[in-house]
Short mmCIF file of C-alpha atoms in Angstrom, two decimals:
data_model
loop_
_atom_site.label_atom_id
_atom_site.label_comp_id
_atom_site.label_asym_id
_atom_site.label_seq_id
_atom_site.Cartn_x
_atom_site.Cartn_y
_atom_site.Cartn_z
CA MET M 1 11.02 -12.41 -18.74
CA ALA M 2 8.67 -14.06 -16.06
CA SER M 3 5.58 -14.54 -14.28
CA VAL M 4 5.39 -14.64 -10.24
CA THR M 5 3.25 -16.82 -8.53
CA TYR M 6 2.51 -16.56 -4.65
CA GLN M 7 1.04 -19.67 -3.64
CA ASN M 8 -0.65 -20.07 0.11
CA VAL M 9 2.38 -17.76 1.19
CA TRP M 10 2.51 -17.10 4.87
CA LYS M 11 5.32 -15.43 6.80
CA LYS M 12 4.93 -14.84 10.54
CA PHE M 13 7.96 -12.85 12.82
CA GLY M 14 7.41 -14.80 16.21
CA ASP M 15 3.72 -14.20 17.05
CA VAL M 16 3.03 -11.51 14.49
CA VAL M 17 2.07 -12.59 11.02
CA ALA M 18 2.99 -10.63 7.96
CA LEU M 19 1.34 -12.32 5.27
CA GLN M 20 -1.70 -14.75 5.54
CA ASP M 21 -2.19 -16.78 3.04
CA LEU M 22 -1.26 -14.60 0.00
CA ASN M 23 -2.52 -16.05 -3.48
CA LEU M 24 -1.23 -14.09 -6.32
CA GLU M 25 -0.36 -14.79 -10.21
CA ILE M 26 1.57 -11.74 -11.49
CA GLU M 27 1.59 -12.25 -15.40
CA ASP M 28 4.60 -11.85 -17.70
CA LYS M 29 5.50 -8.36 -18.36
CA GLU M 30 2.80 -6.89 -16.26
CA PHE M 31 3.02 -4.03 -13.70
CA LEU M 32 1.89 -5.09 -10.62
CA VAL M 33 1.66 -2.54 -7.64
CA LEU M 34 1.11 -3.61 -4.26
CA VAL M 35 -0.43 -0.77 -2.17
CA GLY M 36 -1.71 -0.30 1.81
CA PRO M 37 -1.06 1.31 4.31
CA SER M 38 2.21 0.78 6.83
CA GLY M 39 2.72 -2.40 8.10
CA CYS M 40 0.38 -4.38 5.42
CA GLY M 41 2.67 -6.77 4.45
CA LYS M 42 3.41 -5.35 0.89
CA THR M 43 7.34 -5.01 1.29
CA THR M 44 7.54 -8.51 3.59
CA ALA M 45 5.80 -10.32 0.07
CA LEU M 46 8.66 -8.05 -2.08
CA ARG M 47 11.25 -9.56 0.04
CA CYS M 48 9.89 -13.22 0.39
CA LEU M 49 10.07 -13.27 -3.74
CA ALA M 50 13.29 -11.45 -3.24
CA GLY M 51 15.04 -14.12 -0.99
CA LEU M 52 15.60 -11.39 1.84
CA GLU M 53 13.14 -13.13 3.99
CA GLU M 54 12.49 -16.95 4.26
CA ILE M 55 8.77 -17.81 4.20
CA THR M 56 7.54 -19.70 7.07
CA GLU M 57 5.05 -21.95 4.89
CA GLY M 58 3.74 -22.30 1.22
CA SER M 59 5.61 -21.57 -2.18
CA VAL M 60 6.89 -18.58 -4.44
CA PHE M 61 7.28 -19.36 -7.93
CA ILE M 62 9.54 -17.51 -10.84
CA GLY M 63 8.09 -18.82 -13.99
CA GLU M 64 7.69 -22.52 -13.36
CA THR M 65 10.64 -22.70 -11.01
CA LYS M 66 9.98 -22.93 -7.08
CA VAL M 67 12.05 -20.36 -5.82
CA ASN M 68 11.97 -21.12 -1.77
CA ASP M 69 15.03 -22.69 -1.60
CA VAL M 70 17.36 -20.65 -4.07
CA ALA M 71 19.54 -17.96 -2.75
CA PRO M 72 18.65 -14.39 -4.24
CA LYS M 73 21.57 -14.16 -6.28
CA ASP M 74 20.25 -17.00 -8.03
CA ARG M 75 16.83 -15.84 -8.61
CA ASP M 76 17.37 -13.65 -11.76
CA ILE M 77 15.60 -10.31 -9.93
CA ALA M 78 16.97 -6.75 -9.56
CA MET M 79 15.42 -4.60 -6.64
CA VAL M 80 15.22 -1.15 -6.16
CA PHE M 81 15.10 -0.04 -2.60
CA GLN M 82 13.73 3.32 -0.83
CA SER M 83 17.51 4.19 -0.28
CA TYR M 84 19.65 4.22 -2.65
CA ALA M 85 22.03 2.62 -1.68
CA LEU M 86 25.16 3.76 -3.83
CA TYR M 87 28.91 3.35 -3.10
CA PRO M 88 29.68 7.27 -2.63
CA HIS M 89 33.59 6.34 -3.46
CA MET M 90 32.49 5.10 -6.44
CA THR M 91 31.34 6.77 -10.06
CA VAL M 92 28.02 6.44 -11.47
CA PHE M 93 29.32 3.98 -14.23
CA ASP M 94 31.18 2.17 -11.15
CA ASN M 95 28.16 1.89 -9.22
CA MET M 96 25.80 0.89 -12.37
CA ALA M 97 28.77 -1.79 -13.27
CA PHE M 98 29.28 -3.31 -9.85
CA GLY M 99 27.13 -6.24 -10.34
CA LEU M 100 28.17 -7.04 -13.65
CA LYS M 101 31.88 -6.89 -12.83
CA LEU M 102 31.00 -9.72 -9.66
CA ARG M 103 29.28 -11.55 -12.05
CA LYS M 104 33.02 -11.52 -14.36
CA VAL M 105 30.82 -10.49 -17.23
CA PRO M 106 33.92 -9.08 -19.91
CA LYS M 107 34.23 -5.16 -19.59
CA GLN M 108 32.96 -4.44 -23.33
CA GLU M 109 29.96 -5.95 -22.21
CA ILE M 110 29.84 -4.08 -19.17
CA LYS M 111 30.44 -1.17 -20.94
CA LYS M 112 27.83 -1.71 -23.38
CA LEU M 113 24.66 -2.28 -20.89
CA VAL M 114 25.99 0.66 -18.45
CA GLU M 115 25.88 3.26 -21.28
CA GLU M 116 21.97 1.62 -22.69
CA ALA M 117 20.87 2.09 -19.47
CA ALA M 118 22.21 5.20 -18.92
CA GLU M 119 20.61 6.23 -22.47
CA ILE M 120 17.19 5.19 -21.67
CA LEU M 121 17.14 6.63 -18.33
CA GLY M 122 18.94 10.14 -19.69
CA ILE M 123 22.09 10.22 -17.35
CA GLU M 124 24.58 9.44 -19.75
CA GLY M 125 26.06 13.04 -19.13
CA LEU M 126 26.35 11.51 -15.52
CA LEU M 127 28.16 8.45 -15.71
CA ASN M 128 32.12 10.36 -14.49
CA ARG M 129 30.25 11.80 -11.31
CA LYS M 130 30.10 10.79 -7.58
CA PRO M 131 26.68 10.03 -6.04
CA ARG M 132 27.53 13.18 -3.97
CA GLU M 133 27.68 15.24 -7.14
CA LEU M 134 23.63 14.33 -7.99
CA SER M 135 20.68 15.19 -6.74
CA GLY M 136 18.11 12.97 -5.39
CA GLY M 137 16.34 12.27 -8.83
CA GLN M 138 19.54 11.36 -10.12
CA ARG M 139 20.30 9.09 -7.61
CA GLN M 140 17.12 7.47 -7.80
CA ARG M 141 17.65 6.65 -11.36
CA VAL M 142 21.35 5.56 -11.17
CA ALA M 143 20.12 3.03 -8.62
CA VAL M 144 17.39 2.02 -11.28
CA GLY M 145 20.45 1.71 -13.78
CA ARG M 146 22.25 -0.75 -11.68
CA ALA M 147 19.00 -2.94 -11.99
CA ILE M 148 18.50 -2.32 -15.55
CA VAL M 149 22.14 -3.57 -16.57
CA ARG M 150 21.63 -7.08 -15.08
CA GLN M 151 18.45 -7.92 -17.56
CA PRO M 152 16.60 -9.49 -15.15
CA LYS M 153 13.39 -11.73 -15.08
CA VAL M 154 11.49 -9.58 -12.86
CA PHE M 155 12.34 -5.84 -11.54
CA LEU M 156 10.80 -4.97 -7.96
CA PHE M 157 10.67 -1.43 -6.53
CA ASP M 158 10.26 -1.23 -2.58
CA GLU M 159 9.01 2.18 -2.45
CA PRO M 160 11.57 4.06 -4.79
CA LEU M 161 10.10 7.56 -4.78
CA SER M 162 9.82 8.00 -1.16
CA ASN M 163 12.73 9.96 -0.44
CA LEU M 164 11.70 12.60 -3.87
CA ASP M 165 9.57 16.04 -3.90
CA ALA M 166 6.29 15.97 -4.75
CA LYS M 167 7.45 17.39 -8.63
CA LEU M 168 10.41 14.93 -8.70
CA ARG M 169 8.48 11.91 -7.93
CA VAL M 170 5.35 13.12 -10.81
CA GLN M 171 8.25 12.91 -13.65
CA THR M 172 10.21 9.79 -11.98
CA ARG M 173 7.03 8.05 -12.13
CA ALA M 174 6.07 8.62 -15.64
CA GLN M 175 9.57 7.73 -16.31
CA ILE M 176 9.10 4.28 -14.67
CA SER M 177 6.10 3.89 -16.59
CA LYS M 178 8.15 4.64 -19.85
CA LEU M 179 10.68 2.21 -18.73
CA HIS M 180 8.58 -1.19 -18.33
CA GLN M 181 6.84 -0.27 -21.68
CA ARG M 182 10.82 -0.14 -23.64
CA LEU M 183 12.04 -2.99 -21.27
CA GLN M 184 8.65 -5.41 -21.53
CA THR M 185 9.58 -6.98 -18.33
CA THR M 186 7.53 -7.86 -15.32
CA PHE M 187 7.50 -5.19 -12.85
CA ILE M 188 6.37 -5.57 -8.80
CA TYR M 189 6.11 -1.93 -7.20
CA VAL M 190 5.57 -1.16 -3.64
CA THR M 191 4.41 1.57 -2.50
CA HIS M 192 1.56 3.34 0.24
CA ASP M 193 0.72 5.46 -2.31
CA GLN M 194 -2.28 4.86 -3.86
CA VAL M 195 -2.11 7.93 -6.37
CA GLU M 196 1.14 6.02 -7.65
CA ALA M 197 -0.73 2.99 -7.69
CA MET M 198 -3.60 4.33 -9.79
CA THR M 199 -1.28 5.94 -12.43
CA MET M 200 1.06 3.35 -12.62
CA ALA M 201 -0.25 0.11 -12.34
CA ASN M 202 -1.86 -2.38 -15.03
CA ARG M 203 -3.38 -4.39 -11.82
CA ILE M 204 -3.22 -3.39 -8.46
CA ALA M 205 -3.04 -5.82 -5.31
CA VAL M 206 -4.55 -4.00 -1.93
CA MET M 207 -3.07 -5.23 0.99
CA ASN M 208 -4.32 -4.93 4.54
CA HIS M 209 -2.94 -6.62 7.98
CA GLY M 210 -1.40 -9.34 5.54
CA VAL M 211 -4.44 -9.98 3.81
CA LEU M 212 -4.97 -9.59 -0.03
CA GLN M 213 -8.22 -7.44 -0.18
CA GLN M 214 -8.31 -7.27 -3.69
CA LEU M 215 -6.60 -7.66 -7.05
CA ASP M 216 -8.11 -5.89 -10.42
CA SER M 217 -7.38 -3.15 -12.51
CA PRO M 218 -7.18 0.74 -11.14
CA GLN M 219 -10.13 1.20 -12.38
CA LYS M 220 -12.31 -1.60 -11.62
CA LEU M 221 -11.06 -1.00 -8.34
CA TYR M 222 -12.12 2.42 -7.96
CA ASP M 223 -15.25 1.76 -9.49
CA TYR M 224 -16.69 -1.62 -7.76
CA PRO M 225 -14.50 -1.84 -4.58
CA ASP M 226 -15.27 -5.24 -2.89
CA ASN M 227 -15.09 -4.17 0.75
CA MET M 228 -15.02 -0.84 3.31
CA PHE M 229 -11.12 -1.18 2.73
CA VAL M 230 -10.73 -0.91 -0.31
CA ALA M 231 -13.22 1.76 -1.05
CA GLY M 232 -11.48 4.06 1.49
CA PHE M 233 -8.25 3.54 0.78
CA ILE M 234 -8.57 3.89 -3.28
CA GLY M 235 -9.27 7.34 -4.10
CA SER M 236 -8.31 10.94 -3.14
CA PRO M 237 -9.79 12.66 -1.19
CA SER M 238 -11.18 9.21 0.00
CA MET M 239 -14.66 7.80 -0.27
CA ASN M 240 -17.40 9.55 2.34
CA PHE M 241 -18.89 6.81 4.83
CA PHE M 242 -21.93 7.21 6.57
CA LYS M 243 -23.68 4.57 9.08
CA GLY M 244 -27.18 3.66 8.45
CA LYS M 245 -29.92 1.18 7.45
CA ILE M 246 -31.86 0.21 4.20
CA VAL M 247 -35.45 1.39 4.59
CA ARG M 248 -38.71 0.76 3.01
CA GLU M 249 -41.47 3.49 2.72
CA ASP M 250 -44.23 3.39 -0.12
CA ASP M 251 -43.10 0.82 -1.97
CA ALA M 252 -39.18 2.53 -2.40
CA LEU M 253 -35.92 1.80 -0.88
CA TYR M 254 -34.06 4.44 1.04
CA VAL M 255 -30.70 4.89 2.99
CA ASP M 256 -31.97 6.21 6.44
CA LEU M 257 -28.84 8.19 7.80
CA ASP M 258 -30.58 9.10 10.88
CA SER M 259 -30.47 13.29 10.28
CA PHE M 260 -31.23 12.63 6.35
CA LYS M 261 -32.43 10.01 4.09
CA ILE M 262 -31.91 9.68 0.44
CA ARG M 263 -34.04 7.16 -2.52
CA ILE M 264 -32.35 4.69 -3.54
CA PRO M 265 -32.80 4.58 -7.70
CA ASP M 266 -35.41 1.83 -8.75
CA GLU M 267 -32.86 0.94 -11.57
CA ARG M 268 -30.56 0.02 -8.66
CA ARG M 269 -32.84 -1.49 -5.93
CA ALA M 270 -32.57 -5.05 -6.64
CA PRO M 271 -29.46 -6.03 -4.61
CA TYR M 272 -30.77 -3.98 -1.45
CA GLU M 273 -34.36 -5.87 -1.40
CA SER M 274 -32.57 -8.86 0.77
CA ILE M 275 -31.05 -6.42 3.19
CA VAL M 276 -33.73 -3.94 4.41
CA ASP M 277 -33.25 -3.00 8.12
CA HIS M 278 -29.97 -4.21 7.92
CA GLU M 279 -27.09 -2.16 9.55
CA ILE M 280 -25.11 -0.78 6.83
CA VAL M 281 -22.33 1.88 5.33
CA PHE M 282 -23.51 4.16 3.07
CA GLY M 283 -20.29 5.48 0.83
CA ILE M 284 -19.76 8.06 -2.09
CA ARG M 285 -16.95 9.51 -3.34
CA PRO M 286 -16.41 13.39 -3.05
CA GLU M 287 -16.29 13.64 -6.69
CA ASP M 288 -19.84 12.61 -6.83
CA ILE M 289 -21.41 15.35 -4.33
CA HIS M 290 -22.34 18.76 -6.39
CA ASN M 291 -23.26 21.90 -6.29
CA PRO M 292 -26.71 21.44 -8.01
CA ASP M 293 -25.99 24.96 -9.66
CA PHE M 294 -23.33 22.88 -11.78
CA ALA M 295 -24.46 19.42 -11.71
CA PRO M 296 -24.18 17.40 -14.49
CA PRO M 297 -27.55 17.15 -16.06
CA SER M 298 -27.67 13.04 -16.54
CA ILE M 299 -27.03 11.93 -12.97
CA ILE M 300 -29.45 10.75 -10.75
CA ALA M 301 -29.43 13.48 -8.07
CA GLU M 302 -30.82 13.18 -4.38
CA PRO M 303 -30.69 16.62 -2.55
CA VAL M 304 -29.07 16.74 0.83
CA GLU M 305 -28.86 20.00 3.27
CA ALA M 306 -25.46 20.86 5.05
CA LYS M 307 -23.61 23.38 7.01
CA VAL M 308 -20.24 24.31 5.23
CA ASP M 309 -17.37 23.78 7.46
CA VAL M 310 -14.46 24.68 5.60
CA THR M 311 -13.28 25.63 2.35
CA GLU M 312 -10.38 24.34 0.34
CA LEU M 313 -9.76 26.21 -3.65
CA MET M 314 -7.93 24.12 -5.48
CA GLY M 315 -7.64 26.34 -8.33
CA ASN M 316 -9.61 23.88 -10.91
CA GLU M 317 -11.93 22.86 -7.57
CA ILE M 318 -12.95 23.39 -4.42
CA PHE M 319 -13.04 21.02 -1.70
CA LEU M 320 -16.33 21.42 0.79
CA TYR M 321 -15.88 20.00 4.39
CA LEU M 322 -19.47 19.84 5.08
CA VAL M 323 -21.55 19.10 8.27
CA ASN M 324 -25.02 17.41 8.15
CA GLY M 325 -25.98 16.34 12.12
CA GLU M 326 -23.06 13.72 12.87
CA HIS M 327 -21.96 13.22 9.72
CA ASN M 328 -19.21 15.08 8.44
CA PHE M 329 -18.20 14.60 4.56
CA VAL M 330 -16.20 15.84 1.68
CA ALA M 331 -17.49 17.49 -1.35
CA ARG M 332 -15.56 18.00 -4.55
CA VAL M 333 -17.21 21.06 -6.31
CA ASP M 334 -17.52 23.00 -9.22
CA PRO M 335 -15.05 26.23 -8.62
CA ARG M 336 -17.48 28.51 -9.46
CA THR M 337 -19.23 27.81 -6.50
CA ARG M 338 -19.33 30.85 -4.07
CA VAL M 339 -19.75 29.86 -0.11
CA GLU M 340 -18.06 30.80 2.84
CA MET M 341 -17.74 28.94 6.35
CA GLY M 342 -20.64 28.74 8.10
CA ASP M 343 -22.80 28.50 5.24
CA ASN M 344 -25.80 26.57 4.93
CA LEU M 345 -25.87 24.51 1.30
CA LYS M 346 -28.10 22.14 -0.55
CA VAL M 347 -25.80 19.73 -2.27
CA VAL M 348 -26.64 16.90 -4.24
CA PHE M 349 -25.71 13.04 -4.45
CA ASN M 350 -24.85 11.17 -7.69
CA MET M 351 -26.92 7.87 -6.61
CA GLN M 352 -26.09 6.11 -9.58
CA ASN M 353 -22.50 6.30 -8.59
CA MET M 354 -23.17 5.27 -4.66
CA HIS M 355 -21.87 2.51 -2.68
CA ILE M 356 -23.34 0.26 0.06
CA PHE M 357 -21.68 -1.96 2.22
CA ASP M 358 -23.06 -4.75 4.65
CA SER M 359 -21.91 -4.23 8.19
CA MET M 360 -23.75 -7.67 9.08
CA ALA M 361 -21.48 -9.47 7.12
CA ASN M 362 -18.53 -8.38 8.40
CA PRO M 363 -18.76 -5.71 10.69
CA ASP M 364 -14.73 -4.82 10.85
CA ASN M 365 -14.58 -4.54 7.06
CA PRO M 366 -18.16 -4.29 5.37
CA VAL M 367 -18.50 -6.01 1.98
CA ALA M 368 -19.57 -4.33 -0.93
CA VAL M 369 -23.21 -5.50 -1.71
CA ARG M 370 -23.92 -5.29 -5.60
#
């Protein structure tokens, strides 16, 4: 078991910067997820830790040991890739045992370790099969089992569920979470799927363009994003954004969005006094936009007129794609709502859960004002 530390890590491929001054501390036994869009540097960070990429600057530690110059095989890590990378001519048992045989582990110990891992993963009845006789989910569990038998200090997962169908992904991510609880080992997991990140992680590191944007628990990332990128990436459907400015009228503060204006609750106005007349981005999540007939009674509701562009009935909820002036936004409303495309509808914004990002601080990625 071990902690992992990235200390001022840079990785460059020629003129392309894949990691930019990454500082990240991952605690012993933690389940940390690196998440972000394609090309954000998350897999590069994992490969630098595994020793599959040489870092350009900085240091990587596993526990107290600096591993920059340690060979991958000596880092005491195990990696599960997106591709299963199983030997087609070997049985499941031999695939799982292969690394142990190379390390000259005694046969009885190999048998014990493989059977224990197979029991944990529920594949004890598959040990004599070849990979071609397995489903995708079973092959993925064999790949995870091959990592488990090594009993490493750190497990690395590089988008291991990408090749599975939606139902199997849900089942397998639950199995990986249970596996972490059982093994009590450090897990570092890379994905572009924020649902995977939210459901599995103790903490999430959100990355973009090689830069760590925010590191926190899933709920805090959802409730208190540091910037517009994190706010838009975490949550599904993603947060709605409206460009506008803060204005003062009759000793009250409003968000002026051109085609409509909404009042900031008095109890939340203090942080925004200093940015009156600033260009800002107003953010609100689809689940905080309600049909007023079914809105929770405790919210601070601001009414907004909109036209229904598209409706998506999901069974337990309805997604409404709405238009007001130049603004397009999504509401996640009660399934009892009865509207059709083209209808005019009054919705209410829950202003207790609004977000405001200051464009003047960083036009490319406005920062949260709290």
